[in-house]
JSON list of C-alpha atoms in Angstrom, two decimals:
[
{"chain": "A", "resi": 1234, "resn": "MET", "atom": "CA", "xyz": [0.00, 0.00, 0.00]},
{"chain": "A", "resi": 1235, "resn": "SER", "atom": "CA", "xyz": [1.42, 3.39, -0.95]},
{"chain": "A", "resi": 1236, "resn": "ILE", "atom": "CA", "xyz": [2.24, 6.26, 1.37]},
{"chain": "A", "resi": 1237, "resn": "LYS", "atom": "CA", "xyz": [1.89, 9.89, 0.22]},
{"chain": "A", "resi": 1238, "resn": "ARG", "atom": "CA", "xyz": [3.43, 12.72, 2.24]},
{"chain": "A", "resi": 1239, "resn": "ILE", "atom": "CA", "xyz": [2.00, 16.22, 2.01]},
{"chain": "A", "resi": 1240, "resn": "GLU", "atom": "CA", "xyz": [4.40, 19.09, 2.70]},
{"chain": "A", "resi": 1241, "resn": "PRO", "atom": "CA", "xyz": [7.26, 16.87, 3.90]},
{"chain": "A", "resi": 1242, "resn": "GLY", "atom": "CA", "xyz": [10.02, 18.55, 5.86]},
{"chain": "A", "resi": 1243, "resn": "ALA", "atom": "CA", "xyz": [13.20, 17.55, 7.64]},
{"chain": "A", "resi": 1244, "resn": "ARG", "atom": "CA", "xyz": [11.33, 16.76, 10.87]},
{"chain": "A", "resi": 1245, "resn": "MET", "atom": "CA", "xyz": [7.78, 15.92, 9.83]},
{"chain": "A", "resi": 1246, "resn": "SER", "atom": "CA", "xyz": [5.13, 16.12, 7.12]},
{"chain": "A", "resi": 1247, "resn": "GLY", "atom": "CA", "xyz": [2.05, 18.29, 7.29]},
{"chain": "A", "resi": 1248, "resn": "ALA", "atom": "CA", "xyz": [-0.03, 15.21, 6.54]},
{"chain": "A", "resi": 1249, "resn": "VAL", "atom": "CA", "xyz": [0.47, 11.60, 5.52]},
{"chain": "A", "resi": 1250, "resn": "ILE", "atom": "CA", "xyz": [-1.94, 9.48, 3.49]},
{"chain": "A", "resi": 1251, "resn": "HIS", "atom": "CA", "xyz": [-1.84, 5.71, 3.88]},
{"chain": "A", "resi": 1252, "resn": "GLY", "atom": "CA", "xyz": [-4.55, 3.73, 2.18]},
{"chain": "A", "resi": 1253, "resn": "ASN", "atom": "CA", "xyz": [-7.79, 5.65, 2.66]},
{"chain": "A", "resi": 1254, "resn": "THR", "atom": "CA", "xyz": [-6.70, 7.42, 5.84]},
{"chain": "A", "resi": 1255, "resn": "VAL", "atom": "CA", "xyz": [-5.12, 10.86, 6.29]},
{"chain": "A", "resi": 1256, "resn": "TYR", "atom": "CA", "xyz": [-3.06, 11.64, 9.38]},
{"chain": "A", "resi": 1257, "resn": "LEU", "atom": "CA", "xyz": [-2.40, 15.33, 10.08]},
{"chain": "A", "resi": 1258, "resn": "ALA", "atom": "CA", "xyz": [0.50, 16.62, 12.13]},
{"chain": "A", "resi": 1259, "resn": "GLY", "atom": "CA", "xyz": [-0.53, 18.55, 15.22]},
{"chain": "A", "resi": 1260, "resn": "GLN", "atom": "CA", "xyz": [-1.90, 21.93, 14.20]},
{"chain": "A", "resi": 1261, "resn": "VAL", "atom": "CA", "xyz": [-1.39, 25.07, 16.25]},
{"chain": "A", "resi": 1262, "resn": "GLY", "atom": "CA", "xyz": [-2.35, 28.62, 15.37]},
{"chain": "A", "resi": 1263, "resn": "ASP", "atom": "CA", "xyz": [-1.28, 32.20, 15.75]},
{"chain": "A", "resi": 1264, "resn": "GLY", "atom": "CA", "xyz": [-2.91, 34.69, 18.09]},
{"chain": "A", "resi": 1265, "resn": "GLU", "atom": "CA", "xyz": [-2.99, 35.75, 21.70]},
{"chain": "A", "resi": 1266, "resn": "THR", "atom": "CA", "xyz": [-6.18, 33.96, 22.75]},
{"chain": "A", "resi": 1267, "resn": "VAL", "atom": "CA", "xyz": [-7.37, 30.38, 22.57]},
{"chain": "A", "resi": 1268, "resn": "THR", "atom": "CA", "xyz": [-10.14, 31.56, 20.25]},
{"chain": "A", "resi": 1269, "resn": "GLU", "atom": "CA", "xyz": [-7.68, 33.12, 17.80]},
{"chain": "A", "resi": 1270, "resn": "GLN", "atom": "CA", "xyz": [-5.31, 30.17, 17.92]},
{"chain": "A", "resi": 1271, "resn": "ALA", "atom": "CA", "xyz": [-8.09, 27.59, 17.55]},
{"chain": "A", "resi": 1272, "resn": "LYS", "atom": "CA", "xyz": [-9.62, 29.38, 14.54]},
{"chain": "A", "resi": 1273, "resn": "ASP", "atom": "CA", "xyz": [-6.21, 29.65, 12.89]},
{"chain": "A", "resi": 1274, "resn": "ALA", "atom": "CA", "xyz": [-5.31, 26.02, 13.59]},
{"chain": "A", "resi": 1275, "resn": "LEU", "atom": "CA", "xyz": [-8.65, 24.73, 12.31]},
{"chain": "A", "resi": 1276, "resn": "ALA", "atom": "CA", "xyz": [-8.25, 26.78, 9.12]},
{"chain": "A", "resi": 1277, "resn": "GLU", "atom": "CA", "xyz": [-4.95, 24.94, 8.67]},
{"chain": "A", "resi": 1278, "resn": "VAL", "atom": "CA", "xyz": [-6.75, 21.63, 9.26]},
{"chain": "A", "resi": 1279, "resn": "ASP", "atom": "CA", "xyz": [-9.19, 22.60, 6.48]},
{"chain": "A", "resi": 1280, "resn": "ARG", "atom": "CA", "xyz": [-6.29, 23.47, 4.17]},
{"chain": "A", "resi": 1281, "resn": "LEU", "atom": "CA", "xyz": [-4.38, 20.24, 4.78]},
{"chain": "A", "resi": 1282, "resn": "LEU", "atom": "CA", "xyz": [-7.50, 18.09, 4.44]},
{"chain": "A", "resi": 1283, "resn": "ALA", "atom": "CA", "xyz": [-8.24, 19.78, 1.11]},
{"chain": "A", "resi": 1284, "resn": "ALA", "atom": "CA", "xyz": [-4.65, 19.15, -0.01]},
{"chain": "A", "resi": 1285, "resn": "ALA", "atom": "CA", "xyz": [-5.20, 15.47, 0.81]},
{"chain": "A", "resi": 1286, "resn": "GLY", "atom": "CA", "xyz": [-8.49, 15.37, -1.12]},
{"chain": "A", "resi": 1287, "resn": "THR", "atom": "CA", "xyz": [-10.91, 15.26, 1.80]},
{"chain": "A", "resi": 1288, "resn": "ASP", "atom": "CA", "xyz": [-12.66, 17.60, 4.25]},
{"chain": "A", "resi": 1289, "resn": "LYS", "atom": "CA", "xyz": [-13.89, 17.94, 7.82]},
{"chain": "A", "resi": 1290, "resn": "THR", "atom": "CA", "xyz": [-17.02, 15.88, 7.12]},
{"chain": "A", "resi": 1291, "resn": "LYS", "atom": "CA", "xyz": [-14.73, 12.84, 6.97]},
{"chain": "A", "resi": 1292, "resn": "ILE", "atom": "CA", "xyz": [-12.78, 13.40, 10.18]},
{"chain": "A", "resi": 1293, "resn": "LEU", "atom": "CA", "xyz": [-12.63, 10.15, 12.13]},
{"chain": "A", "resi": 1294, "resn": "GLN", "atom": "CA", "xyz": [-10.88, 11.32, 15.29]},
{"chain": "A", "resi": 1295, "resn": "THR", "atom": "CA", "xyz": [-9.49, 14.52, 16.78]},
{"chain": "A", "resi": 1296, "resn": "ILE", "atom": "CA", "xyz": [-7.20, 14.75, 19.78]},
{"chain": "A", "resi": 1297, "resn": "ILE", "atom": "CA", "xyz": [-7.06, 18.22, 21.31]},
{"chain": "A", "resi": 1298, "resn": "TYR", "atom": "CA", "xyz": [-4.38, 19.40, 23.71]},
{"chain": "A", "resi": 1299, "resn": "LEU", "atom": "CA", "xyz": [-4.86, 22.53, 25.80]},
{"chain": "A", "resi": 1300, "resn": "SER", "atom": "CA", "xyz": [-2.04, 24.20, 27.69]},
{"chain": "A", "resi": 1301, "resn": "ASP", "atom": "CA", "xyz": [-4.59, 24.83, 30.46]},
{"chain": "A", "resi": 1302, "resn": "ILE", "atom": "CA", "xyz": [-7.82, 22.86, 30.79]},
{"chain": "A", "resi": 1303, "resn": "ALA", "atom": "CA", "xyz": [-9.47, 26.13, 31.88]},
{"chain": "A", "resi": 1304, "resn": "TYR", "atom": "CA", "xyz": [-9.56, 26.97, 28.13]},
{"chain": "A", "resi": 1305, "resn": "PHE", "atom": "CA", "xyz": [-11.94, 24.05, 27.50]},
{"chain": "A", "resi": 1306, "resn": "GLY", "atom": "CA", "xyz": [-15.11, 26.17, 27.13]},
{"chain": "A", "resi": 1307, "resn": "GLU", "atom": "CA", "xyz": [-13.46, 28.78, 24.93]},
{"chain": "A", "resi": 1308, "resn": "MET", "atom": "CA", "xyz": [-11.98, 26.13, 22.65]},
{"chain": "A", "resi": 1309, "resn": "ASN", "atom": "CA", "xyz": [-15.31, 24.27, 22.48]},
{"chain": "A", "resi": 1310, "resn": "ALA", "atom": "CA", "xyz": [-17.08, 27.44, 21.27]},
{"chain": "A", "resi": 1311, "resn": "VAL", "atom": "CA", "xyz": [-14.70, 27.60, 18.30]},
{"chain": "A", "resi": 1312, "resn": "TRP", "atom": "CA", "xyz": [-14.87, 23.84, 17.70]},
{"chain": "A", "resi": 1313, "resn": "GLU", "atom": "CA", "xyz": [-18.67, 23.75, 17.74]},
{"chain": "A", "resi": 1314, "resn": "ALA", "atom": "CA", "xyz": [-18.88, 26.66, 15.26]},
{"chain": "A", "resi": 1315, "resn": "TRP", "atom": "CA", "xyz": [-16.37, 24.90, 12.95]},
{"chain": "A", "resi": 1316, "resn": "ILE", "atom": "CA", "xyz": [-17.22, 21.19, 13.02]},
{"chain": "A", "resi": 1317, "resn": "ASP", "atom": "CA", "xyz": [-19.89, 19.73, 10.74]},
{"chain": "A", "resi": 1318, "resn": "PRO", "atom": "CA", "xyz": [-22.67, 18.91, 13.24]},
{"chain": "A", "resi": 1319, "resn": "ALA", "atom": "CA", "xyz": [-23.94, 16.08, 11.01]},
{"chain": "A", "resi": 1320, "resn": "ASN", "atom": "CA", "xyz": [-20.53, 14.36, 11.09]},
{"chain": "A", "resi": 1321, "resn": "PRO", "atom": "CA", "xyz": [-18.87, 14.83, 14.48]},
{"chain": "A", "resi": 1322, "resn": "PRO", "atom": "CA", "xyz": [-15.72, 12.75, 14.96]},
{"chain": "A", "resi": 1323, "resn": "ALA", "atom": "CA", "xyz": [-14.61, 10.80, 17.97]},
{"chain": "A", "resi": 1324, "resn": "ARG", "atom": "CA", "xyz": [-12.75, 13.29, 20.14]},
{"chain": "A", "resi": 1325, "resn": "ALA", "atom": "CA", "xyz": [-10.60, 13.56, 23.24]},
{"chain": "A", "resi": 1326, "resn": "THR", "atom": "CA", "xyz": [-9.32, 16.69, 24.99]},
{"chain": "A", "resi": 1327, "resn": "SER", "atom": "CA", "xyz": [-6.52, 16.84, 27.52]},
{"chain": "A", "resi": 1328, "resn": "GLU", "atom": "CA", "xyz": [-4.25, 19.33, 29.23]},
{"chain": "A", "resi": 1329, "resn": "ALA", "atom": "CA", "xyz": [-0.62, 19.13, 28.14]},
{"chain": "A", "resi": 1330, "resn": "LYS", "atom": "CA", "xyz": [2.53, 21.20, 28.02]},
{"chain": "A", "resi": 1331, "resn": "LEU", "atom": "CA", "xyz": [2.77, 22.24, 24.35]},
{"chain": "A", "resi": 1332, "resn": "ALA", "atom": "CA", "xyz": [5.90, 22.70, 22.19]},
{"chain": "A", "resi": 1333, "resn": "ALA", "atom": "CA", "xyz": [6.21, 26.46, 22.79]},
{"chain": "A", "resi": 1334, "resn": "PRO", "atom": "CA", "xyz": [5.02, 28.55, 25.74]},
{"chain": "A", "resi": 1335, "resn": "ASN", "atom": "CA", "xyz": [2.80, 30.76, 23.54]},
{"chain": "A", "resi": 1336, "resn": "TYR", "atom": "CA", "xyz": [0.76, 27.79, 22.23]},
{"chain": "A", "resi": 1337, "resn": "LYS", "atom": "CA", "xyz": [-2.56, 27.32, 23.98]},
{"chain": "A", "resi": 1338, "resn": "VAL", "atom": "CA", "xyz": [-4.23, 24.66, 21.81]},
{"chain": "A", "resi": 1339, "resn": "GLU", "atom": "CA", "xyz": [-3.20, 21.91, 19.38]},
{"chain": "A", "resi": 1340, "resn": "PHE", "atom": "CA", "xyz": [-5.40, 19.71, 17.16]},
{"chain": "A", "resi": 1341, "resn": "ILE", "atom": "CA", "xyz": [-4.35, 16.26, 15.91]},
{"chain": "A", "resi": 1342, "resn": "VAL", "atom": "CA", "xyz": [-6.70, 14.99, 13.20]},
{"chain": "A", "resi": 1343, "resn": "THR", "atom": "CA", "xyz": [-7.21, 11.65, 11.47]},
{"chain": "A", "resi": 1344, "resn": "ALA", "atom": "CA", "xyz": [-9.63, 11.56, 8.54]},
{"chain": "A", "resi": 1345, "resn": "ALA", "atom": "CA", "xyz": [-10.89, 9.27, 5.80]},
{"chain": "A", "resi": 1346, "resn": "LEU", "atom": "CA", "xyz": [-10.38, 10.12, 2.13]}
]
């Protein structure tokens, strides 16, 4: 079975397609607030899914990391405005120390083609 890498770099690819499944790298966004960062990161999810030939209606699973679980409600407001309500994926959210101190939220997405 073939493997296709989208936007490969020295450390990681933006997305990897194997079979009929697309695995996105963790997506973070710019901005000062969780709302700004979540909107920016989810726009990047949309872009990478489109590059892979799919969209958010085919997301299978999303793992969300928050630098502080107190951001849960704010992040959920952005998520609920963005996600296709007819096709919600399996999802988990957890608090974690992220790669840079300015990051507040990170989305890891797996989708079908």
